[in-house]
PDB file of C-alpha atoms (C1' of nucleotides) in Angstrom:
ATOM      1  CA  UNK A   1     -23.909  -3.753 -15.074  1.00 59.00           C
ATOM      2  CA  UNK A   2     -22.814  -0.608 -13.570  1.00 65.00           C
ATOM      3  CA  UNK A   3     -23.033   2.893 -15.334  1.00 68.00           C
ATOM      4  CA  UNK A   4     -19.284   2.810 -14.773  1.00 71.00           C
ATOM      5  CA  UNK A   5     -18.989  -0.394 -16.220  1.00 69.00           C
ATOM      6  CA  UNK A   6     -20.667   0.908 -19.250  1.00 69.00           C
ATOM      7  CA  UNK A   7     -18.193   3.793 -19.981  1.00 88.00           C
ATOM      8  CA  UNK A   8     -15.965   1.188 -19.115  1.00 90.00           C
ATOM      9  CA  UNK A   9     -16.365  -0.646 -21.639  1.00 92.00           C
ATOM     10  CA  UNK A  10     -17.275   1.690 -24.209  1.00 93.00           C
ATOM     11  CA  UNK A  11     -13.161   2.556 -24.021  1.00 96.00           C
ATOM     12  CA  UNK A  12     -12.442  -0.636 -24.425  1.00 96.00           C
ATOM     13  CA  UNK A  13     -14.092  -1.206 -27.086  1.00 95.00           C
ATOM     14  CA  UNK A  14     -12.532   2.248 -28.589  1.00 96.00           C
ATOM     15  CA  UNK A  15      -9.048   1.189 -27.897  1.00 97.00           C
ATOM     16  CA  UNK A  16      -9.827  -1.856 -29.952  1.00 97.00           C
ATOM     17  CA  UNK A  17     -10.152   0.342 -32.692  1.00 97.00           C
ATOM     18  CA  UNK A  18      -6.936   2.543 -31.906  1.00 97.00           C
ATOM     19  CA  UNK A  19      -5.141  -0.721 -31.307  1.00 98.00           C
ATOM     20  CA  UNK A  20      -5.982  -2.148 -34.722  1.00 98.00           C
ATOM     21  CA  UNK A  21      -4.830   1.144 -36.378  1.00 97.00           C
ATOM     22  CA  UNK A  22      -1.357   1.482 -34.146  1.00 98.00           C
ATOM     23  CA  UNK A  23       0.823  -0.121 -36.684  1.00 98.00           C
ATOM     24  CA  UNK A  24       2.969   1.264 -39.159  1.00 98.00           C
ATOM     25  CA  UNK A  25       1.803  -1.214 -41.734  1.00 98.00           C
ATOM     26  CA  UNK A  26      -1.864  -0.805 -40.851  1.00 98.00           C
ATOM     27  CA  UNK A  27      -1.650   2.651 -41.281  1.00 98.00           C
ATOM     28  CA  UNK A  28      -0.034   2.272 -44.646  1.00 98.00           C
ATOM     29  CA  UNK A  29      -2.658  -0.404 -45.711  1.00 98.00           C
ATOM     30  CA  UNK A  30      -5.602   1.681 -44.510  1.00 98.00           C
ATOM     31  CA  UNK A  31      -4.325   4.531 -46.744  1.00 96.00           C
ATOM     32  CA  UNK A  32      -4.003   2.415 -50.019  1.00 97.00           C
ATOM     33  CA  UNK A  33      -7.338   0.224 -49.488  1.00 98.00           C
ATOM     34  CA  UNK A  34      -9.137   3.894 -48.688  1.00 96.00           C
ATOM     35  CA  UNK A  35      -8.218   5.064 -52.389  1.00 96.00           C
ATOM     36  CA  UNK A  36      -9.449   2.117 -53.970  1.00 97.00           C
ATOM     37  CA  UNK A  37      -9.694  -2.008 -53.154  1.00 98.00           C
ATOM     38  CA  UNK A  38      -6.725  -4.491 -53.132  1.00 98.00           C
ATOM     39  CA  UNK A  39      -6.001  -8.216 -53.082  1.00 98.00           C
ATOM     40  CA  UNK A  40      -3.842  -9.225 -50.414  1.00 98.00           C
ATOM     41  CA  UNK A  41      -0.957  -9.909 -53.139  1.00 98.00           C
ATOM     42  CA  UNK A  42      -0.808  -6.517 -54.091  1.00 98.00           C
ATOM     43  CA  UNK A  43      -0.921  -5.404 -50.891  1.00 98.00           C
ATOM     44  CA  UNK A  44       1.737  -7.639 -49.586  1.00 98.00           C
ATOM     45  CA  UNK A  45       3.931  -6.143 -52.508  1.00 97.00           C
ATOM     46  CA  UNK A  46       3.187  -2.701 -51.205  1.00 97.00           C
ATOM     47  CA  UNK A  47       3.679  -3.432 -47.501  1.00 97.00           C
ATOM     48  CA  UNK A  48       7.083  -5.373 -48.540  1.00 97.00           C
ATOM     49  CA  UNK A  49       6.209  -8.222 -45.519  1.00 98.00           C
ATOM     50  CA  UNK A  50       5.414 -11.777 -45.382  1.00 98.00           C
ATOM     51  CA  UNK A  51       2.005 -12.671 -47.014  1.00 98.00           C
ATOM     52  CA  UNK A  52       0.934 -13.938 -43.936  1.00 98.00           C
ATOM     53  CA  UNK A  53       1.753 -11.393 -41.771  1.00 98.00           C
ATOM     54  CA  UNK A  54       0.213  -9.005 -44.257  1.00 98.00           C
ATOM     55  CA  UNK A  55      -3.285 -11.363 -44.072  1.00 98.00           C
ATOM     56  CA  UNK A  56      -2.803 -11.196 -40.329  1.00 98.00           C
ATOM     57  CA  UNK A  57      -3.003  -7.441 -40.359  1.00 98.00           C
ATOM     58  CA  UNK A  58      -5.943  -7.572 -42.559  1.00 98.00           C
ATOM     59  CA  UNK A  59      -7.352  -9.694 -39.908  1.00 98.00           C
ATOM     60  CA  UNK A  60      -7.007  -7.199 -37.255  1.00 98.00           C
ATOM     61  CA  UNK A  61      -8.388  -4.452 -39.402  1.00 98.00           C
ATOM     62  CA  UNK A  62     -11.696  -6.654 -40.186  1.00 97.00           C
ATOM     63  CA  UNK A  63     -11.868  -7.903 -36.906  1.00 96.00           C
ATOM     64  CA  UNK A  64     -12.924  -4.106 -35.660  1.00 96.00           C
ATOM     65  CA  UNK A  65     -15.023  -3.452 -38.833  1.00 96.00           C
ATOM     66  CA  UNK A  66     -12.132  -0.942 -40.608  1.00 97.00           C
ATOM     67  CA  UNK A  67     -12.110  -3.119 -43.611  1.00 97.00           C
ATOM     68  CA  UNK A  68     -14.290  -5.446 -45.674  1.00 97.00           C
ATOM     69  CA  UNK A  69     -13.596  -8.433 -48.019  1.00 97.00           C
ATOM     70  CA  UNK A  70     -15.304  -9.388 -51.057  1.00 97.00           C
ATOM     71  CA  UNK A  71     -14.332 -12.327 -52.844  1.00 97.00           C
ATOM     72  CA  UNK A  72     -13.405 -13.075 -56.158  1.00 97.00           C
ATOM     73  CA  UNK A  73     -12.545 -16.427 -56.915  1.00 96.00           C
ATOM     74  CA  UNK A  74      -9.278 -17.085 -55.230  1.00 97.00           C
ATOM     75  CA  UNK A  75      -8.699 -13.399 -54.984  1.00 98.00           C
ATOM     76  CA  UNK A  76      -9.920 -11.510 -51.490  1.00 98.00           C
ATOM     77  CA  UNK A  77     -10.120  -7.868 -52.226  1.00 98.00           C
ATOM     78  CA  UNK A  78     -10.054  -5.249 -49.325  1.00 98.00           C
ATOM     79  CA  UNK A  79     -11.555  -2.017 -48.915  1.00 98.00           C
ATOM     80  CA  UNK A  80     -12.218   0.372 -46.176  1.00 97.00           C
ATOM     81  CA  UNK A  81     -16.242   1.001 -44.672  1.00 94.00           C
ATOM     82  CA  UNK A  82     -16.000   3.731 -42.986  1.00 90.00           C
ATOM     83  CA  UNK A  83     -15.619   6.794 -44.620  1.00 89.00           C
ATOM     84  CA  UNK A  84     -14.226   9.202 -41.986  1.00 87.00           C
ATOM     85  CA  UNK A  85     -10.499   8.004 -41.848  1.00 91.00           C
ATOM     86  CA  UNK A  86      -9.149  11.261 -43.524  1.00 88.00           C
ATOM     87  CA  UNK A  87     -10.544  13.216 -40.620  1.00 86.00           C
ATOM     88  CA  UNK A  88      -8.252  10.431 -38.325  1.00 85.00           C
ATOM     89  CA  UNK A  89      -5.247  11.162 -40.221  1.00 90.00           C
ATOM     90  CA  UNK A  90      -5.199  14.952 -40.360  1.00 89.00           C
ATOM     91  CA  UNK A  91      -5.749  14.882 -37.006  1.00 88.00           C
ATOM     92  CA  UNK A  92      -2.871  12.814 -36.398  1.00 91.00           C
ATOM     93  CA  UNK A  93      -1.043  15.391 -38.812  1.00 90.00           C
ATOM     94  CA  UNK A  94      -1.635  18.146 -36.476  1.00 90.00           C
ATOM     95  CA  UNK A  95      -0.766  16.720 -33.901  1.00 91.00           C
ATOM     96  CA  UNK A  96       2.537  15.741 -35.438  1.00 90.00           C
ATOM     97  CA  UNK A  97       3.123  19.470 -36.313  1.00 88.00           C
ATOM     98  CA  UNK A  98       2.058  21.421 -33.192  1.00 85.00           C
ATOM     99  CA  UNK A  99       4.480  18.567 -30.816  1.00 79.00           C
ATOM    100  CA  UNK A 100       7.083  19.761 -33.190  1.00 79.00           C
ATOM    101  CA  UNK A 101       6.269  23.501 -33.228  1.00 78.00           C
ATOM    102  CA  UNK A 102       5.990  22.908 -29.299  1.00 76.00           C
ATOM    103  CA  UNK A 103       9.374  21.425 -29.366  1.00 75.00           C
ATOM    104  CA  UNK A 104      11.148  24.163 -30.916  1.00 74.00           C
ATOM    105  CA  UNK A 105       9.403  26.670 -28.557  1.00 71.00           C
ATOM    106  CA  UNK A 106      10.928  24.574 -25.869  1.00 64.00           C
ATOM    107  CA  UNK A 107      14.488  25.263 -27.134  1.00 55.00           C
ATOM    108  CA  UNK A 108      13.874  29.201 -27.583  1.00 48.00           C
TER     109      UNK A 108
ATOM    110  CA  UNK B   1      16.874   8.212 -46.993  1.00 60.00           C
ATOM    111  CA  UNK B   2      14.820   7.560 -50.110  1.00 65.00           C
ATOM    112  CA  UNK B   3      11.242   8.219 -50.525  1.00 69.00           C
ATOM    113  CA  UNK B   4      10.223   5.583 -49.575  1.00 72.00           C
ATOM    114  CA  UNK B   5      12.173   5.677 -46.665  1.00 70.00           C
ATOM    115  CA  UNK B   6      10.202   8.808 -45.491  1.00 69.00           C
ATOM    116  CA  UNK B   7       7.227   7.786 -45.747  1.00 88.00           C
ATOM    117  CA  UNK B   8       8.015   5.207 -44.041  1.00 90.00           C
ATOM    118  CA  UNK B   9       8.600   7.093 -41.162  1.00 92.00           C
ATOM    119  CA  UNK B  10       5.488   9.299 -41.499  1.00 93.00           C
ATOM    120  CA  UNK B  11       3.761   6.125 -41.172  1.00 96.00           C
ATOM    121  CA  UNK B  12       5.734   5.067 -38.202  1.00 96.00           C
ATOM    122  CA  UNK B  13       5.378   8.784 -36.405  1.00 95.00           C
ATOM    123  CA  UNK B  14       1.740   8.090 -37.166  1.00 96.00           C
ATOM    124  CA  UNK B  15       1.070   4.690 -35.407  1.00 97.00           C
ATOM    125  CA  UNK B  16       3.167   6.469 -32.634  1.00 97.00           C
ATOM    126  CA  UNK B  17      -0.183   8.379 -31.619  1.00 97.00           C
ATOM    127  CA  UNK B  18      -2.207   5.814 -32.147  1.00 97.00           C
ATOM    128  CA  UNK B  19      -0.525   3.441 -30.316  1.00 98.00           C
ATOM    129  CA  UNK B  20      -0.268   5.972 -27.285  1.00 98.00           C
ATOM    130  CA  UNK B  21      -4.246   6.323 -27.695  1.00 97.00           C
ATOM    131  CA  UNK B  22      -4.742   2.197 -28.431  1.00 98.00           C
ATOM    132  CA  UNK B  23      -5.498   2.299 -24.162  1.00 98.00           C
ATOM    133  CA  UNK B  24      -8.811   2.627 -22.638  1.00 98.00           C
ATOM    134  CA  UNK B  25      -7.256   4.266 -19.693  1.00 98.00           C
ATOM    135  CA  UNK B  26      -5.812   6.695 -21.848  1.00 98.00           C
ATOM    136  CA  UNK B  27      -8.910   7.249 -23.786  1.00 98.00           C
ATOM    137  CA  UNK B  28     -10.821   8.026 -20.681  1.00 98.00           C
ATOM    138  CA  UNK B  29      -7.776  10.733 -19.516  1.00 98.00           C
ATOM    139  CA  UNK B  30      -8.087  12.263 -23.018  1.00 98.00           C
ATOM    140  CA  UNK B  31     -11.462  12.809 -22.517  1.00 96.00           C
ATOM    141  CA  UNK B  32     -11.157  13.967 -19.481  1.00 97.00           C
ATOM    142  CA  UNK B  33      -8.659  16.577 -19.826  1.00 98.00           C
ATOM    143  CA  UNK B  34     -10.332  17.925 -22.994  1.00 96.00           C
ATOM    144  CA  UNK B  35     -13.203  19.128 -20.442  1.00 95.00           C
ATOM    145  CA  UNK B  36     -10.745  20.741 -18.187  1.00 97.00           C
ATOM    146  CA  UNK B  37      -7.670  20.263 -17.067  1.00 98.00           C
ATOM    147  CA  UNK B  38      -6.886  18.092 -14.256  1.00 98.00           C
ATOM    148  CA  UNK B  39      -3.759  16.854 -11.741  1.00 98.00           C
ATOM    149  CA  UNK B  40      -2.729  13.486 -11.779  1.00 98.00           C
ATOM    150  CA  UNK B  41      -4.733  12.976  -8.465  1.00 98.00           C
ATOM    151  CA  UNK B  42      -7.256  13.685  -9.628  1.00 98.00           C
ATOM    152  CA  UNK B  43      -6.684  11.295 -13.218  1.00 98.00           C
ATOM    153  CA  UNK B  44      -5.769   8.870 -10.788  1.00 98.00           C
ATOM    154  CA  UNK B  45      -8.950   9.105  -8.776  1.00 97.00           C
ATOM    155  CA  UNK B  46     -11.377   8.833 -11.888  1.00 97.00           C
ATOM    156  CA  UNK B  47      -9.079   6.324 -13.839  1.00 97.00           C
ATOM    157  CA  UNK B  48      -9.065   3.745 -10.372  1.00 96.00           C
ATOM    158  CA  UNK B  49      -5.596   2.612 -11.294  1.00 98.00           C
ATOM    159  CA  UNK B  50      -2.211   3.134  -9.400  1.00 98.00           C
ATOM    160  CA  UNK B  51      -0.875   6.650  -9.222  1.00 98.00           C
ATOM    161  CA  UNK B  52       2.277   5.641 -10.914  1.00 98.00           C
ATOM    162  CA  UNK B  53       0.379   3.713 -13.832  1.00 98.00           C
ATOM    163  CA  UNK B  54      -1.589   7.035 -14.497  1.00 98.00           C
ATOM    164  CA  UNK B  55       1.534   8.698 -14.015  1.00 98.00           C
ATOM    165  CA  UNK B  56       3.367   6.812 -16.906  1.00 98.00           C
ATOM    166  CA  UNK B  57       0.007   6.723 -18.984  1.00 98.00           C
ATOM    167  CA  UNK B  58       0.390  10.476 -19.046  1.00 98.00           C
ATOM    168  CA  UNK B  59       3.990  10.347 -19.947  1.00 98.00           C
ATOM    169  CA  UNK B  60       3.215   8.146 -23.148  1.00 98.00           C
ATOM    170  CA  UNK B  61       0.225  11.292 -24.220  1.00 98.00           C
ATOM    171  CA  UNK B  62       2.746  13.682 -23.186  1.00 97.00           C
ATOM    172  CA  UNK B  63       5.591  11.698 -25.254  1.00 96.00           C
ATOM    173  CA  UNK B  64       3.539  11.951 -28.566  1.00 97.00           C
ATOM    174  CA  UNK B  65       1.864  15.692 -28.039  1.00 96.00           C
ATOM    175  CA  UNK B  66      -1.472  14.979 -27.143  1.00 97.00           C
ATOM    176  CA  UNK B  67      -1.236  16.560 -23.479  1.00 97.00           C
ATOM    177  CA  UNK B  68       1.018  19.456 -22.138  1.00 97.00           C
ATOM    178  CA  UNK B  69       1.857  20.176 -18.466  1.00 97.00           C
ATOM    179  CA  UNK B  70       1.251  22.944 -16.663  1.00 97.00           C
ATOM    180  CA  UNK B  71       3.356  22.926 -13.290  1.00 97.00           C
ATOM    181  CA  UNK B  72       1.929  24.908 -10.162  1.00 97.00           C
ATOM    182  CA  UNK B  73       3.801  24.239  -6.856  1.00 96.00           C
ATOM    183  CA  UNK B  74       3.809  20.972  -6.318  1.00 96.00           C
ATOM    184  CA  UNK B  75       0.770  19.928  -8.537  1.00 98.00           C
ATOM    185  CA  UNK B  76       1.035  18.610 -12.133  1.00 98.00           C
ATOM    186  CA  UNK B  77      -1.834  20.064 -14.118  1.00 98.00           C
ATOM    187  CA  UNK B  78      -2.222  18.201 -17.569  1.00 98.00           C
ATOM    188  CA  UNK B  79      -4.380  19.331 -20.392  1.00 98.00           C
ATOM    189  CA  UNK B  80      -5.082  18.326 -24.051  1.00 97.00           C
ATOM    190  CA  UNK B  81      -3.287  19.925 -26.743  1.00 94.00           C
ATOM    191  CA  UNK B  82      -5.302  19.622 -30.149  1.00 90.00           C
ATOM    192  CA  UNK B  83      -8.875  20.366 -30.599  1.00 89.00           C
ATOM    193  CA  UNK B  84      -9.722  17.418 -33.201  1.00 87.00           C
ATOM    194  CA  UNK B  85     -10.190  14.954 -30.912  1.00 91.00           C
ATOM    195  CA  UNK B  86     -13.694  14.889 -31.011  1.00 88.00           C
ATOM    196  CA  UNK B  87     -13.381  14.069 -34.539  1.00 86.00           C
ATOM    197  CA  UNK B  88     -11.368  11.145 -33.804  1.00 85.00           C
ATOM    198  CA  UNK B  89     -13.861   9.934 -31.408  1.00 90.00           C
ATOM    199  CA  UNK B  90     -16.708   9.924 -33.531  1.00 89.00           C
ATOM    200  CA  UNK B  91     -15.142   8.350 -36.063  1.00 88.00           C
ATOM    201  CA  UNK B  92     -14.594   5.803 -33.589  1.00 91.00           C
ATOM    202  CA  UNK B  93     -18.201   5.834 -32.867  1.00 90.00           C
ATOM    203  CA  UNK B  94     -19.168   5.803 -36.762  1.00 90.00           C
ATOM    204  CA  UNK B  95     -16.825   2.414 -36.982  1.00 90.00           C
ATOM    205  CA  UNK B  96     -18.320   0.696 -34.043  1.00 90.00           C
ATOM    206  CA  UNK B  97     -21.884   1.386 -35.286  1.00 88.00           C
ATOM    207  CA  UNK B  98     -21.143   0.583 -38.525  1.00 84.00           C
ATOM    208  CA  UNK B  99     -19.407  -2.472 -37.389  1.00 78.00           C
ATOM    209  CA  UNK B 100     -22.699  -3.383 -35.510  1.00 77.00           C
ATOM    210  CA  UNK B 101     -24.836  -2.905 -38.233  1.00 77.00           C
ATOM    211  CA  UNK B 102     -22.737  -4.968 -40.127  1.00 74.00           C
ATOM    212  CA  UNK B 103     -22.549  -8.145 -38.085  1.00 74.00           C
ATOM    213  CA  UNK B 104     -26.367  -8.115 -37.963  1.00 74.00           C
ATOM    214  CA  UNK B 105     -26.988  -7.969 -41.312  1.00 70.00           C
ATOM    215  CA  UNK B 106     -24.761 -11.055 -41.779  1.00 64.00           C
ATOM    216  CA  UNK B 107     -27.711 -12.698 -39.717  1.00 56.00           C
ATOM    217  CA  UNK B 108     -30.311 -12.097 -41.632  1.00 49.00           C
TER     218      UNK B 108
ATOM    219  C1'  DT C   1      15.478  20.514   9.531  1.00 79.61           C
ATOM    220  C1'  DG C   2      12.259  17.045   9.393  1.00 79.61           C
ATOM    221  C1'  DG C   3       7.669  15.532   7.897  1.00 79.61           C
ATOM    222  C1'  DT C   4       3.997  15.490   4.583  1.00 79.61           C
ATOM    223  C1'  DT C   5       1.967  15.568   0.113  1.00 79.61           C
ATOM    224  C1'  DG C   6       1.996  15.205  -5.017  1.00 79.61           C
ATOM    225  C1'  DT C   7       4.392  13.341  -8.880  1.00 79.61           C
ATOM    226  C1'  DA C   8       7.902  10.759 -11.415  1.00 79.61           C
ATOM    227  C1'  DT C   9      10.941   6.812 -12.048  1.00 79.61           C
ATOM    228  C1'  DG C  10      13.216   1.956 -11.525  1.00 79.61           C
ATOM    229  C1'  DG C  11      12.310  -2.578 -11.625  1.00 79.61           C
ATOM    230  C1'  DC C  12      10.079  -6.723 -12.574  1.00 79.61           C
ATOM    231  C1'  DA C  13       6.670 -10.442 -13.797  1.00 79.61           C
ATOM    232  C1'  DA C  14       2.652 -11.273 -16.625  1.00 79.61           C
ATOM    233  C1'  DT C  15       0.526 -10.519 -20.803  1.00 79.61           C
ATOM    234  C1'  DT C  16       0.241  -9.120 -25.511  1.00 79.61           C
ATOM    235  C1'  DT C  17       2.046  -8.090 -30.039  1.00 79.61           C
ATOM    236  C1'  DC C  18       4.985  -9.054 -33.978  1.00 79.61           C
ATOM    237  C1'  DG C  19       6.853 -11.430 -38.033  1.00 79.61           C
ATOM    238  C1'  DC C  20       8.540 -15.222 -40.134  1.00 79.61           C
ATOM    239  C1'  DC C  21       8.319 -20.203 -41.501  1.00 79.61           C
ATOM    240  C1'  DA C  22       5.648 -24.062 -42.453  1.00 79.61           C
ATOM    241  C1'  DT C  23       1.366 -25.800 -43.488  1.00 79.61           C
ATOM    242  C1'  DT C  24      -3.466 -25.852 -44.719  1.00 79.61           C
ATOM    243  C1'  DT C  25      -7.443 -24.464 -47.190  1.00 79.61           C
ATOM    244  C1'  DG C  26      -9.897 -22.997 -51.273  1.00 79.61           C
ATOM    245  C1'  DA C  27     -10.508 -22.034 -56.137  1.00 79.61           C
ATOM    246  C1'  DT C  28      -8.934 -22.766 -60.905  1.00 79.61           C
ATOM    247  C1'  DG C  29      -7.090 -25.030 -64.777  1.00 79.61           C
ATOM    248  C1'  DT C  30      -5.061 -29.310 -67.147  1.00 79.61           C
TER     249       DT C  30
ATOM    250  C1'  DA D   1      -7.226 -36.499 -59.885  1.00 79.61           C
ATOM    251  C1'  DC D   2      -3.271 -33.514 -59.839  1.00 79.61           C
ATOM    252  C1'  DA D   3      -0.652 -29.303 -59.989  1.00 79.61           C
ATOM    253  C1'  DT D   4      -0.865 -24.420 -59.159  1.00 79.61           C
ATOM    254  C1'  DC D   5      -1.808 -20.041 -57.311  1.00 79.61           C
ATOM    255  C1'  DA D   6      -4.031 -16.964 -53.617  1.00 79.61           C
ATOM    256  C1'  DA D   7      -5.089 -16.551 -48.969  1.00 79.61           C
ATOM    257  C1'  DA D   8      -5.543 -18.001 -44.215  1.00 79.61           C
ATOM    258  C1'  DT D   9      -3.913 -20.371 -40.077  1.00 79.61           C
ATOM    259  C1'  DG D  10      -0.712 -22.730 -36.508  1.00 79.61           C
ATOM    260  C1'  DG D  11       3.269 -22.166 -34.124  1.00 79.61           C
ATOM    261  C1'  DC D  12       7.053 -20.132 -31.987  1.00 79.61           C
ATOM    262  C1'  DG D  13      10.794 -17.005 -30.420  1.00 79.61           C
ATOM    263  C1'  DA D  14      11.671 -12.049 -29.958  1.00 79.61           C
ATOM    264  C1'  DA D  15      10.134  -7.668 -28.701  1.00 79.61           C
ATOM    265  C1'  DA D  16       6.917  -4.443 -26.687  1.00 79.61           C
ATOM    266  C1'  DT D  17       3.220  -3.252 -23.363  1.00 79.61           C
ATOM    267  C1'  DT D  18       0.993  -3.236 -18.892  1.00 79.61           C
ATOM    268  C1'  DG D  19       0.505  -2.509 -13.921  1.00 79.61           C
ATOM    269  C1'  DC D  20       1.953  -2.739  -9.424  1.00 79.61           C
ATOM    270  C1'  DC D  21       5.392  -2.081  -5.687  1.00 79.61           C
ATOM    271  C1'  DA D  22       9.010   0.383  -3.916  1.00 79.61           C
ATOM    272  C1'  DT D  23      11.517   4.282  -4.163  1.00 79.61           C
ATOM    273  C1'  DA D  24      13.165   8.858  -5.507  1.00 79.61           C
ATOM    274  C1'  DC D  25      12.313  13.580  -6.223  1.00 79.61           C
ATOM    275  C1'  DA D  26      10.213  18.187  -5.448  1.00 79.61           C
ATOM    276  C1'  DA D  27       7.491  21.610  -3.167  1.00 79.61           C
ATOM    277  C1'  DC D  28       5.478  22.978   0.860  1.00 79.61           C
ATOM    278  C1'  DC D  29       4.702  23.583   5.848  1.00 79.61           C
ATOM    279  C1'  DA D  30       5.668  23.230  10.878  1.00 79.61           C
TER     280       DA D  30
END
DNA sequence: TGGTTGTATGGCAATTTCGCCATTTGATGT
DNA sequence: ACATCAAATGGCGAAATTGCCATACAACCA
């Protein structure tokens, strides 16, 4: 393997991550199951989708390591692992508010 | 719009950036252009794709406010716009380690 | 003015994502 | 065993993303 093929993959396996998190509904589910753990029913009420488009999410989420389960008789409860996600969102927060500052400079 | 409504939306404007950074092209041009700024020749040189895929990878960062444009004759110099980036790449990092160590504990 | 270079855009096929419905699987209680 | 509830999975059409080619546009130079 190639030292380019390395860093190569090292994106790819990043984007994975940015991929699982580029959805509206992710987003929103990351924020709840960071404040404390859910079932997929509650979360499904929350979300307002399908149940199983809500436990498809929750796939893609676990899939990169952003979430956990632990089970509970028939009950899977979620939570986050990771504990740097607020540092992702006000991030994402300043971006939002500089592109907008930058916007209204444009129109000056 | 009701409150729920909005927030909504925040979580919508949200995955917006994500998505645009859910690329491993992209993630390589962000890093990149948080050295130094660069031209899309040059992008296109280090990314090893087509000059109009870079080209329309940097429209998609521009689109959201990650990168800015700085025009000098007929050269498109692009630069990143937030410093807390390197936050968001860590993170990344923490997750994929985290992820790692997970999956081989499950082996034990 | 015509040619060259750097960048942006249109278009299009291939691939991926999305969300619901229907169904299955698993655990619990009767 | 059977019914029930929670969660996961298969499938499928609709929508979005990706990347290249061809082309347009813009600045510069001869």
């Amino acid at each position: 393997m190639t030292m380019k093929e390395k860093t190569r993959k090292q994106y790819e396996a990043r984007a994975k991550i940015a991929k699982a998190m580029a959805h509206p509904s992710r987003l929103l589910m990351l924020d709840l199951l960071q404040k404390q753990e859910m079932c997929v029913g509650d979360l499904t009420d929350q979300v307002g989708a399908d149940q199983s488009t809500v436990s498809k999410h929750l796939a893609i989420l676990k899939e990169v390591g952003l979430v956990d389960v632990r089970k509970e008789g028939a009950l899977s409860y979620y939570r986050v692992t990771c504990g740097c996600l607020d540092g992702f969102f006000s991030c994402m927060e300043t971006v939002l508010l500089s592109d907008l500052k930058g916007r209204q400079n444009s129109l000056k």
